[in-house]
Coordinates of C-alpha atoms and ligand atoms in Angstrom, one line a residue:
X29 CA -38.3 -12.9 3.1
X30 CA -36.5 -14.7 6.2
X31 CA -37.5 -14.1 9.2
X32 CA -36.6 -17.2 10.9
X33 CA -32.3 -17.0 10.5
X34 CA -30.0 -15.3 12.6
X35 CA -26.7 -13.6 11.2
X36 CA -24.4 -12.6 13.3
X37 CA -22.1 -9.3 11.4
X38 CA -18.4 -8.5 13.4
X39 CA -17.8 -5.0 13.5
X40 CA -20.2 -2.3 13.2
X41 CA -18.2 0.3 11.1
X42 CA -19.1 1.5 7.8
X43 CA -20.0 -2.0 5.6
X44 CA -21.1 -3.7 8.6
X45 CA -24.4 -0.9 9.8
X46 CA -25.1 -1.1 6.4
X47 CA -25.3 -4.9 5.8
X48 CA -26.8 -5.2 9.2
X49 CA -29.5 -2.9 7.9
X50 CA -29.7 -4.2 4.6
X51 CA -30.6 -7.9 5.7
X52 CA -32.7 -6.7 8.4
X53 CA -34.8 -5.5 5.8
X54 CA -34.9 -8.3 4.5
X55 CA -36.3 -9.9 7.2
X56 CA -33.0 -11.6 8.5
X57 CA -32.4 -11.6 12.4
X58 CA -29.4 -9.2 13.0
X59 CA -26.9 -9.5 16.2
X60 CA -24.2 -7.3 15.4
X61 CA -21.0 -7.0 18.2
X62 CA -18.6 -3.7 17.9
X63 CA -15.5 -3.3 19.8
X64 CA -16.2 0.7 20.8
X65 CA -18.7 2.5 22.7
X66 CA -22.1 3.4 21.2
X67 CA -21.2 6.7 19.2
X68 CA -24.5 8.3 19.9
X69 CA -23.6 8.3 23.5
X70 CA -20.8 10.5 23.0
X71 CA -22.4 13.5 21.6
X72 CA -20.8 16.1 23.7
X73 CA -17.0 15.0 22.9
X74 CA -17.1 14.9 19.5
X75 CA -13.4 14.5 18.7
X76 CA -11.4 15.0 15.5
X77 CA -13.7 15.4 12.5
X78 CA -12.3 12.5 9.9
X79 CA -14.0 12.9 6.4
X80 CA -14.5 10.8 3.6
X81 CA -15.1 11.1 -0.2
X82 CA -18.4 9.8 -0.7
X83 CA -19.1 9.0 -4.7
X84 CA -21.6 7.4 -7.1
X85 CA -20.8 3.2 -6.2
X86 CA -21.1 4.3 -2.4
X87 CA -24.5 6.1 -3.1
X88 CA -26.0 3.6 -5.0
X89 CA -25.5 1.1 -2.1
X90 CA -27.1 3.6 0.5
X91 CA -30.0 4.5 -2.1
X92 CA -31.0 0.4 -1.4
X93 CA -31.7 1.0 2.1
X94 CA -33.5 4.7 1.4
X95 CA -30.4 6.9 3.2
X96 CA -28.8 8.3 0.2
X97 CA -30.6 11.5 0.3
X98 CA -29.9 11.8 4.0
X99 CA -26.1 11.1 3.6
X100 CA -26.0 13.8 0.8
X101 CA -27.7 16.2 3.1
X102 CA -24.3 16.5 5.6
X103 CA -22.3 16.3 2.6
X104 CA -20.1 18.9 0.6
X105 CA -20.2 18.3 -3.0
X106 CA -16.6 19.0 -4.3
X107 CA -16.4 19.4 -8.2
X108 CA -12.9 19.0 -8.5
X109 CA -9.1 19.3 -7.8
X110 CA -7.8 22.2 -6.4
X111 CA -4.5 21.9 -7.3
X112 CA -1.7 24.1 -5.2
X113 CA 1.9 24.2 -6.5
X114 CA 4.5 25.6 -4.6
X115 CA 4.8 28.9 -4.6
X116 CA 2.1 29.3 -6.1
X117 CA -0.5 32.4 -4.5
X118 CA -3.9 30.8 -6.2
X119 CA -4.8 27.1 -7.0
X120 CA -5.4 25.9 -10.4
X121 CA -9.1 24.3 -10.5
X122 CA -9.3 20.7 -12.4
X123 CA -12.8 19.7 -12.5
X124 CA -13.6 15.3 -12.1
X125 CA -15.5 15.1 -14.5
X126 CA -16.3 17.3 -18.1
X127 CA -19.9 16.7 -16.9
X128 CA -21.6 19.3 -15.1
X129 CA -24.0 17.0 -12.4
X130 CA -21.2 14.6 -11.7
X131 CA -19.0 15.1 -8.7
X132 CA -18.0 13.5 -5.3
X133 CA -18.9 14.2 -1.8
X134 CA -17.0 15.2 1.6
X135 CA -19.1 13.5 4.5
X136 CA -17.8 13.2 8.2
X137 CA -16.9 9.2 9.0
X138 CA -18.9 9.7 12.1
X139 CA -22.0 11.2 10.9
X140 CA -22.3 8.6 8.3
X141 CA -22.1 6.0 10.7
X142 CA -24.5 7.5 12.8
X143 CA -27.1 7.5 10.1
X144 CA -26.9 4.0 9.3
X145 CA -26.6 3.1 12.7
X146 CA -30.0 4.8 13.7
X147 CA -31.4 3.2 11.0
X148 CA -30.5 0.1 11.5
X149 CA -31.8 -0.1 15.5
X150 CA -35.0 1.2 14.4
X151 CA -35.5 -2.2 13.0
X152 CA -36.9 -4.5 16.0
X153 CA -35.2 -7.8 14.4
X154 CA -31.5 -5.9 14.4
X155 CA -29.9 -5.5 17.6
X156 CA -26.3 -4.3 18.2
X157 CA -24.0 -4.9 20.9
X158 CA -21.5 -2.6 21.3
X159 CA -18.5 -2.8 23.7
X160 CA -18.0 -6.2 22.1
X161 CA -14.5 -7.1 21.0
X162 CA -14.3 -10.5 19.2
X163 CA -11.3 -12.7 20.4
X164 CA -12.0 -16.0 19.2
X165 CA -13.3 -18.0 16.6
X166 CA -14.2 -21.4 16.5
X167 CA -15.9 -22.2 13.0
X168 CA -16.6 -26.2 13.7
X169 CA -18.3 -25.0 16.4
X170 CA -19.8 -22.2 15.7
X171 CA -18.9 -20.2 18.4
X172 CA -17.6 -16.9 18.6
X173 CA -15.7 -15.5 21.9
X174 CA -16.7 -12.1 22.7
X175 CA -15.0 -10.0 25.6
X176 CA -17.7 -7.3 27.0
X177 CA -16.5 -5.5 30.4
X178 CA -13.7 -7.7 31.1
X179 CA -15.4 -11.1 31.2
X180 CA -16.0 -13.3 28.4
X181 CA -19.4 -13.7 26.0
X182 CA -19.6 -17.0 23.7
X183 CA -22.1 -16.7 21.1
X184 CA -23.2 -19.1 18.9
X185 CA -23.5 -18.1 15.2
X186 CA -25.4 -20.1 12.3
X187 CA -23.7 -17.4 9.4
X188 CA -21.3 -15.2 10.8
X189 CA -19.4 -11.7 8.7
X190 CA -16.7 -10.3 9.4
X191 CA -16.7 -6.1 9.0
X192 CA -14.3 -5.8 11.6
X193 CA -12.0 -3.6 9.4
X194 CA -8.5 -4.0 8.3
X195 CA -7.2 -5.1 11.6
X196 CA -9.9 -7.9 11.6
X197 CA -9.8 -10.3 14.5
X198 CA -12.2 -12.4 12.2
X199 CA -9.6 -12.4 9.0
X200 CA -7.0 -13.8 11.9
X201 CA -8.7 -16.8 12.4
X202 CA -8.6 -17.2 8.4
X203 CA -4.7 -17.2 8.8
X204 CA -5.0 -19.7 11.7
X205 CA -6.8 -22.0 9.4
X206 CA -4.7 -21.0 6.1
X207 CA -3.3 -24.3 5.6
X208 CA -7.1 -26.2 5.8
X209 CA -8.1 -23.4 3.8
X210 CA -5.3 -22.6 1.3
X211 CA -5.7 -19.4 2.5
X212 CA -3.5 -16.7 0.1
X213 CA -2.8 -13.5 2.4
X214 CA -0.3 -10.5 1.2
X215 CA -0.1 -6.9 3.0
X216 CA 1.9 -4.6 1.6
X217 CA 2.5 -1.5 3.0
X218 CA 3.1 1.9 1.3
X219 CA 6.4 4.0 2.2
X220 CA 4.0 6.7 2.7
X221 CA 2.4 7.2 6.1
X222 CA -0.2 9.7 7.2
X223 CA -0.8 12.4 9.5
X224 CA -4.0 14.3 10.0
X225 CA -4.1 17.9 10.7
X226 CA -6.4 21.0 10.6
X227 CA -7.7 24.3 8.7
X228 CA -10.2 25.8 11.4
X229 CA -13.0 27.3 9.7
X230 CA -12.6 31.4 10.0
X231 CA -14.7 33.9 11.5
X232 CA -18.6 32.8 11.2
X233 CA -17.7 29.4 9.9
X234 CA -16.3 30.8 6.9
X235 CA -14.4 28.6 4.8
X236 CA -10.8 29.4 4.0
X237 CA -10.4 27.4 0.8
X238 CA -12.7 26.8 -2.0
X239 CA -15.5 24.8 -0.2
X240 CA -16.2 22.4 -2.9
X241 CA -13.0 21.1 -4.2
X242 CA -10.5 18.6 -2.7
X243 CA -7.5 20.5 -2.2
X244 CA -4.2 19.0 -3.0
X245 CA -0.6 20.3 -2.6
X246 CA 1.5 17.8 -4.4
X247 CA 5.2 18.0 -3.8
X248 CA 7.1 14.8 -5.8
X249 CA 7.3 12.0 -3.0
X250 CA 5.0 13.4 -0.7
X251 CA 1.8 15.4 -0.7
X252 CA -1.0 17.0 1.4
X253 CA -4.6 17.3 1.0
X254 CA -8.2 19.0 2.2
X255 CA -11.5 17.7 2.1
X256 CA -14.1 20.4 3.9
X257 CA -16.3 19.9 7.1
X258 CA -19.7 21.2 7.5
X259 CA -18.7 23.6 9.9
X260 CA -16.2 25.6 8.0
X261 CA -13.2 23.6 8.5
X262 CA -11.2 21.4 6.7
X263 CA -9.7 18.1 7.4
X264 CA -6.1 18.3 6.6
X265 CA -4.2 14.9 5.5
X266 CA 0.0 14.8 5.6
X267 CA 1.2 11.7 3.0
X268 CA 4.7 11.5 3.9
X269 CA 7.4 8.5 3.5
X270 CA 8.3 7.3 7.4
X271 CA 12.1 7.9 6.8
X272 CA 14.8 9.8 4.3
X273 CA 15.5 13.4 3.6
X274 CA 12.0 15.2 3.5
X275 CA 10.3 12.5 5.7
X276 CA 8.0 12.2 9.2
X277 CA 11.0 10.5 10.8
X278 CA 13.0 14.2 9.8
X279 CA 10.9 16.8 11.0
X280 CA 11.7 16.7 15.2
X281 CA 11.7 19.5 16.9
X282 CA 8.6 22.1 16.5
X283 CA 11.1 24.7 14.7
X284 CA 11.0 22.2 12.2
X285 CA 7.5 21.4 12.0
X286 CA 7.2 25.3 11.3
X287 CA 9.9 25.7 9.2
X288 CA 9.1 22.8 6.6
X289 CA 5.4 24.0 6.5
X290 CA 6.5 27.1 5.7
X291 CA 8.9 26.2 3.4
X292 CA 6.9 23.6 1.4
X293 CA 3.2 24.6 1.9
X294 CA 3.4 28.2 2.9
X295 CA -0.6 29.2 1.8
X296 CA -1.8 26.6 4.1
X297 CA 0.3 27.0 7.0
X298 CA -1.3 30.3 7.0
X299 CA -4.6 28.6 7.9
X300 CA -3.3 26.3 10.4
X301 CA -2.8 28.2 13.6
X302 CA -2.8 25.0 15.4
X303 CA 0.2 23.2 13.7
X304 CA 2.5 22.2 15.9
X305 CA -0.6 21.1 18.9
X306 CA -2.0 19.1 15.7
X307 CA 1.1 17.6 14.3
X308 CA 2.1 16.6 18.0
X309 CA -1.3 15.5 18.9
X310 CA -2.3 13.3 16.2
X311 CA -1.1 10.0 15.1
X312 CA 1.2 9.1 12.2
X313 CA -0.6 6.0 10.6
X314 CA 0.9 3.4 8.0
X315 CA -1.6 2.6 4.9
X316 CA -1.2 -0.7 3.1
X317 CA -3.1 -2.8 0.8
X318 CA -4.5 -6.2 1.8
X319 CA -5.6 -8.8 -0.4
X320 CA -6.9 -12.4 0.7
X321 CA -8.7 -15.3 -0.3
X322 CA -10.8 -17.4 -0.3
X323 CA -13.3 -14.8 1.9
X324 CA -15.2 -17.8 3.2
X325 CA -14.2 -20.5 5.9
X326 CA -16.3 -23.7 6.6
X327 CA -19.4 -22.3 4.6
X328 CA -20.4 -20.1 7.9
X329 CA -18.3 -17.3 7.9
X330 CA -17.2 -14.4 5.3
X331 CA -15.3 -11.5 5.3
X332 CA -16.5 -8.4 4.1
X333 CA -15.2 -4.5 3.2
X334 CA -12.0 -3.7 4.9
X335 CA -11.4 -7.2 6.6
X336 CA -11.6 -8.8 3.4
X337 CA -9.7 -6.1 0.9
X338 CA -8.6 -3.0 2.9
X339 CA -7.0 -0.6 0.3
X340 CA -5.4 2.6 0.2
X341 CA -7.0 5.6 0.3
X342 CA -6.0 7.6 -3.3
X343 CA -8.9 6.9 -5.2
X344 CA -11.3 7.4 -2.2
X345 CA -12.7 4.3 -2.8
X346 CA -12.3 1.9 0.0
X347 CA -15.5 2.9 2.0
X348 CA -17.1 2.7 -1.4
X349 CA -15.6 -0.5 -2.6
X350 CA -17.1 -1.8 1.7
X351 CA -20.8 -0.6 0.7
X352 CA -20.8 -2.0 -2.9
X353 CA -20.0 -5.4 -1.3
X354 CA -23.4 -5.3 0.2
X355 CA -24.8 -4.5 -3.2
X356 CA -23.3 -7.4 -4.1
X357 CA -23.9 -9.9 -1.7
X358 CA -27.7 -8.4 -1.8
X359 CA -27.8 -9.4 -5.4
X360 CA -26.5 -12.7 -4.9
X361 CA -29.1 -13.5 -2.1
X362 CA -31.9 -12.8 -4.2
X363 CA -30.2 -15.0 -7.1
X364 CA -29.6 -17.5 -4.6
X365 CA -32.8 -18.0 -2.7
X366 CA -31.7 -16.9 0.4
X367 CA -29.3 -19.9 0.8
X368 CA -26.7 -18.7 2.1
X369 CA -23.9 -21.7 1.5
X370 CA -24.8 -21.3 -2.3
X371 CA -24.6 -17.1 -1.2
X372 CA -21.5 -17.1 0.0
X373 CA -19.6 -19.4 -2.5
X374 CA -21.1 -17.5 -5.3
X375 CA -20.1 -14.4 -3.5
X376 CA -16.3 -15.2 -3.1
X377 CA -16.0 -16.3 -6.6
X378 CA -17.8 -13.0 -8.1
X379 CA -16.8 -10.0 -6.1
X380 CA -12.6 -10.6 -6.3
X381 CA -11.9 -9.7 -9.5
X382 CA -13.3 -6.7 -8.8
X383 CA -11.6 -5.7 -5.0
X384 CA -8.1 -6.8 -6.7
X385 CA -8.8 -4.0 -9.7
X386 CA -9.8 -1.4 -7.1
X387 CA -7.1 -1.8 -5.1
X388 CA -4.8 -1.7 -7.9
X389 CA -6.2 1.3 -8.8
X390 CA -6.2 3.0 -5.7
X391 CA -2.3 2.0 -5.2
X392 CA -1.9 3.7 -9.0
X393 CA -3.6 7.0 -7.6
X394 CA -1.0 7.8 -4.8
X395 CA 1.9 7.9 -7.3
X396 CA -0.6 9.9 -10.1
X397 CA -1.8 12.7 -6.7
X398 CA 1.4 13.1 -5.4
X399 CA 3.6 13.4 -9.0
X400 CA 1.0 13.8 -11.5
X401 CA -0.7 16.4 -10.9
X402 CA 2.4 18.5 -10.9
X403 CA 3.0 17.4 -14.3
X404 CA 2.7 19.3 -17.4
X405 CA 1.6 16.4 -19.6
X406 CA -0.7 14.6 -17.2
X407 CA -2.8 18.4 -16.7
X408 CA -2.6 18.4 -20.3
X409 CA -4.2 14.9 -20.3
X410 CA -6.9 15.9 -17.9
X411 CA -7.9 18.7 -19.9
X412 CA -8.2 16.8 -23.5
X413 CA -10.4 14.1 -20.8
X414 CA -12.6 17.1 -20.0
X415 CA -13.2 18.3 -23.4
X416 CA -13.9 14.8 -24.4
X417 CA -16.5 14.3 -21.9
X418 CA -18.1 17.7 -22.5
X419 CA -18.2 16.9 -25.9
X420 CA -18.9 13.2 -26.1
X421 CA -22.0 11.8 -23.7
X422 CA -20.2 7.9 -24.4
X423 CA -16.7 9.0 -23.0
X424 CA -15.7 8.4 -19.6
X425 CA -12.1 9.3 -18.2
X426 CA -11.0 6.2 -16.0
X427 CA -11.7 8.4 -13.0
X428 CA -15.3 8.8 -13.7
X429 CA -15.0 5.1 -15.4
X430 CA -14.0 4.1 -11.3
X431 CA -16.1 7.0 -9.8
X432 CA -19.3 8.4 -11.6
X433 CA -19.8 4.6 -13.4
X434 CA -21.6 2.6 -10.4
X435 CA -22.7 -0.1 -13.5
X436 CA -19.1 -0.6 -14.7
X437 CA -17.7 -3.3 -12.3
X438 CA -14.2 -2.0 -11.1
X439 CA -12.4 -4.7 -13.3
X440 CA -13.7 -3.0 -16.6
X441 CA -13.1 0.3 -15.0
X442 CA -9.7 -0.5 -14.8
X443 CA -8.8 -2.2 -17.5
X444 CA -10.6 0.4 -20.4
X445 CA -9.3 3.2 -18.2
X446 CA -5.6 2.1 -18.4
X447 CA -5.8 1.8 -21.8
X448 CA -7.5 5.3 -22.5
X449 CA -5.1 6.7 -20.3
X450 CA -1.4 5.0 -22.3
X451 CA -2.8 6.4 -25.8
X452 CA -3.9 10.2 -23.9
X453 CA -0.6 10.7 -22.5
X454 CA 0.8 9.9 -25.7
X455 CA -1.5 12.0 -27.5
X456 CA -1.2 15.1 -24.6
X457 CA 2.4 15.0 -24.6
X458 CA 2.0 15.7 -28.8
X459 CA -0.8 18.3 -28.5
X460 CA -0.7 22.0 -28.1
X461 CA -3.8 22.9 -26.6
X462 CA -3.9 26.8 -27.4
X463 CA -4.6 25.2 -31.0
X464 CA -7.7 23.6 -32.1
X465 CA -7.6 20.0 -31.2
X466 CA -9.2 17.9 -33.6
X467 CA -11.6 16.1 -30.6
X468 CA -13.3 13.4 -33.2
X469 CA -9.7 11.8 -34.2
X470 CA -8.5 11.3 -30.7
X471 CA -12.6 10.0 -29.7
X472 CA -12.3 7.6 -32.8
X473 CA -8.9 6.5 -32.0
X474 CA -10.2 5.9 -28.3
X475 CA -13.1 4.1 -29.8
X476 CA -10.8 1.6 -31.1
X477 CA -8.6 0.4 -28.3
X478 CA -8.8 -3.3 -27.4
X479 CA -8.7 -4.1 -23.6
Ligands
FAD698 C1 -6.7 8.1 5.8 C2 -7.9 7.3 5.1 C3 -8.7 8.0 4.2 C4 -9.8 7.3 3.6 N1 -10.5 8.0 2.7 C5 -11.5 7.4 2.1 C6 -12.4 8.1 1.2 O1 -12.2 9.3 0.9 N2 -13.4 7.4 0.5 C7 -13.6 6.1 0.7 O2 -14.4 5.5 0.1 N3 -12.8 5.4 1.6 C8 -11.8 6.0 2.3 N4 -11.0 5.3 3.2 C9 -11.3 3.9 3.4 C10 -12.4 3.6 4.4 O3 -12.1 4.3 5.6 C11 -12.6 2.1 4.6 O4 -12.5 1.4 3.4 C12 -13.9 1.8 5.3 O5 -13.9 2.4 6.6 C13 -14.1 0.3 5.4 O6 -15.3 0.1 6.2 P1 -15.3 -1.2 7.1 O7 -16.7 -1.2 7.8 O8 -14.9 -2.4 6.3 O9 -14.2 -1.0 8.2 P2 -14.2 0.0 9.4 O10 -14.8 1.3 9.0 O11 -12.8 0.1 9.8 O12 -15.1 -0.6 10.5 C14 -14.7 -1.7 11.2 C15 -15.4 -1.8 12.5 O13 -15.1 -3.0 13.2 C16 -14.9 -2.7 14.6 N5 -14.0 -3.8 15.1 C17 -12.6 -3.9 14.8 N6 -12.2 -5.0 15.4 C18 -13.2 -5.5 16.1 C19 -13.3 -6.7 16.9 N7 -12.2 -7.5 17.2 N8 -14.5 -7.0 17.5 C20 -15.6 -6.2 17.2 N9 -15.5 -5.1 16.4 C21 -14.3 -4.8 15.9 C22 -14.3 -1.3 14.6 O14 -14.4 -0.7 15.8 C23 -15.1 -0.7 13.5 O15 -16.2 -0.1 14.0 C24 -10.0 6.0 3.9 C25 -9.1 5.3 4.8 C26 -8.1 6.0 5.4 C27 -7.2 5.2 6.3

């Protein structure tokens, strides 16, 4: 146990409370700086309820620092797919997983954040400093520049991590340095952007959808989905490309906000009195994938969770993918000693492998969410996955492979799960499933795949 160093985390979002509370337990110093306001201040205004899908790698990494319990209690379990075609009056249901305990979790951003903050500044050698935004770097020196009420703060750092999101200020300085560093950097953005909207909850905080399934309404090239609240309501998202025919950059006027909601997802607009406020109202946001590396500059400062991999959001992974890295880098300390220079280089050669699969994956997802699940074959696939689990405790679809599997590192997820998924579509598109299906072949066959 350390109780002498001080490390110094950038950002107090998701991966960073939880570090900060992770190595305060462990007896590290914490200072941590965070651009916004202190969010329990702001009780009364509680804003736009953003959700998350909270799953098995995510839960594991809160179980280390005893809040997993507490994060499931203001979550929604959701078992499954609700898949809405157009057109369609009812949803057809597609379970995750053929297992019955094994599902995901809706929990609000906010309250998450929340818990790990309180956590964390219950701990006398963590303090956080919010209304902090980092604007300068200087790694020789160890300095960091903060600016807190309009005047400058320099801070000297002996470790220093960056979990200052996908925008990071810290991942900047990084680019600065990229020749000294041979620092690799690619962003790639998706055609898609995003839009978030609203299903109120109905009278007595009823909820007008299924309440534990993640409701999808795919429609080839752009899609929407629900994720519920705990007060009824649902957070709505909009994936839609930026420009072309059935695009954000065509819908205008409110007339066609209305009409194209009607026309293309007429059993939610139903739900959503407040369309056109929303749709005006709320941002449309551009999602892109960001690899990088090396993660570490001058042995003193890493990146962590978004500012080190930020990924898209179709396998509901990147806040898991954030929290896993402090599994990680957890591990490594105790490997390590506690030394951090041996911490950090071990940690940037071990954790990429796995980032680069998940954000692979989660690119993958989009094209499988918005197309896929309209698809004959790929339900077909889904269901022969189902039975397969159901009927074979060793089998795991690549979705629970990614999502139910905290033990199997993201690179193995995705590697056996690509290759179980080639031979099932081959095998679904083949298979008429009002017949018997003769389970032990296809498991055998699985059994044998190389990958
Ligand atoms: C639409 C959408 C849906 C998503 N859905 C899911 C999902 O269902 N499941 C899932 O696992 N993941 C999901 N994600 C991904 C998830 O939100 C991120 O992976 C996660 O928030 C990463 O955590 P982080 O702490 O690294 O970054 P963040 O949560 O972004 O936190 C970064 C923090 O740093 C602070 N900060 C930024 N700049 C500075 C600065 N210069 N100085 C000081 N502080 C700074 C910010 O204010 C913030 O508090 C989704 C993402 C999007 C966009």
């Amino acid at each position: 146990m350390n109780t002498n160093q001080t490390i110094t985390i950038i950002g107090a979002g998701l991966c960073g409370s939880l570090l900060g509370l992770r190595l305060a337990e462990r007896g590290f110093k914490v200072s941590i700086f965070e651009k916004r306001s202190d969010p329990r201040l702001q009780l009364g205004s509680r804003g736009r309820s953003i959700n998350l899908a909270l799953s098995d790698r995510g839960l594991r990494a809160l179980r280390l620092v005893g809040v997993a319990e507490a994060a499931q209690q203001i979550a929604i379990p959701m078992i499954g797919r609700a898949i809405h075609g157009v057109g369609e009056l009812l949803p057809t249901f597609v379970n995750y997983s053929g297992r019955q305990d094994e599902h995901i979790n809706s929990i609000s951003r906010r309250d998450l954040n929340l818990l790990l903050l309180e956590k964390l500044q219950a701990h006398s050698n963590a303090s956080v400093f919010f209304e902090h935004e980092c604007k300068l770097v200087d790694e020789d020196a160890r300095t960091i520049s903060f600016l807190h009420k309009g005047a400058y703060y320099v801070h000297a750092y002996g470790v220093a991590i960056g979990t200052d999101g996908a925008n990071s200020a810290i991942r900047d300085r990084f680019l600065d340095q990229a020749n000294k560093n041979r620092f690799d950097y690619s962003v790639k953005f998706l055609e898609a952007g995003y839009k978030e909207l609203e299903i109120p909850a109905g009278a007595d905080g009823a909820y007008l959808l299924s309440k534990n399934h993640l409701h999808i309404w795919p429609r080839k090239g752009y899609m929407m989905i629900a994720l519920p609240n705990m007060d009824g309501s649902f957070t709505v998202t909009m994936f839609m490309p930026f420009e072309g025919d059935s695009s954000f950059g065509a819908i205008e006027s409110d007339q066609e906000i209305v009409s194209f909601f009607e026309q293309n997802f007429p059993t939610a607009r139903q739900l959503m009195p407040d369309l056109v406020a929303d749709y005006r109202a709320n941002p449309t946001s551009s999602l892109s994938t960001i690899k990088c590396h090396p993660w570490v500059l001058n042995s003193n400062l890493l990146l962590m969770g978004d500012a080190a991999h930020a990924i898209v959001p179709f396998y509901g992974q990147g806040m898991n993918a954030s929290f896993e890295d402090v599994l990680v880098l957890d591990s490594i300390l105790d490997k390590c000693d506690e030394d951090w220079k041996k911490t950090l280089d071990m940690y940037n050669f071990e954790r990429k492998i796995d980032t680069d699969a998940i954000a692979d994956l989660a690119s993958d997802n989009f094209y499988e969410m918005r197309d896929g699940t309209a698809d004959p074959v790929f339900l077909k696939k889904r269901k022969l996955e189902l039975m397969l689990e159901q009927k074979y405790p060793d089998y795991f679809s690549k979705y629970s492979l990614v999502t139910f599997r905290e033990d199997v590192p993201y690179n193995l997820a995705m590697r056996r799960g690509r290759a179980q998924d080639n031979l099932l579509m081959e095998i679904a598109a083949m298979t008429d499933l009002e017949k018997p299906v003769d389970l032990l072949q296809i498991k055998n066959r699985i059994d044998l795949i190389q990958f």
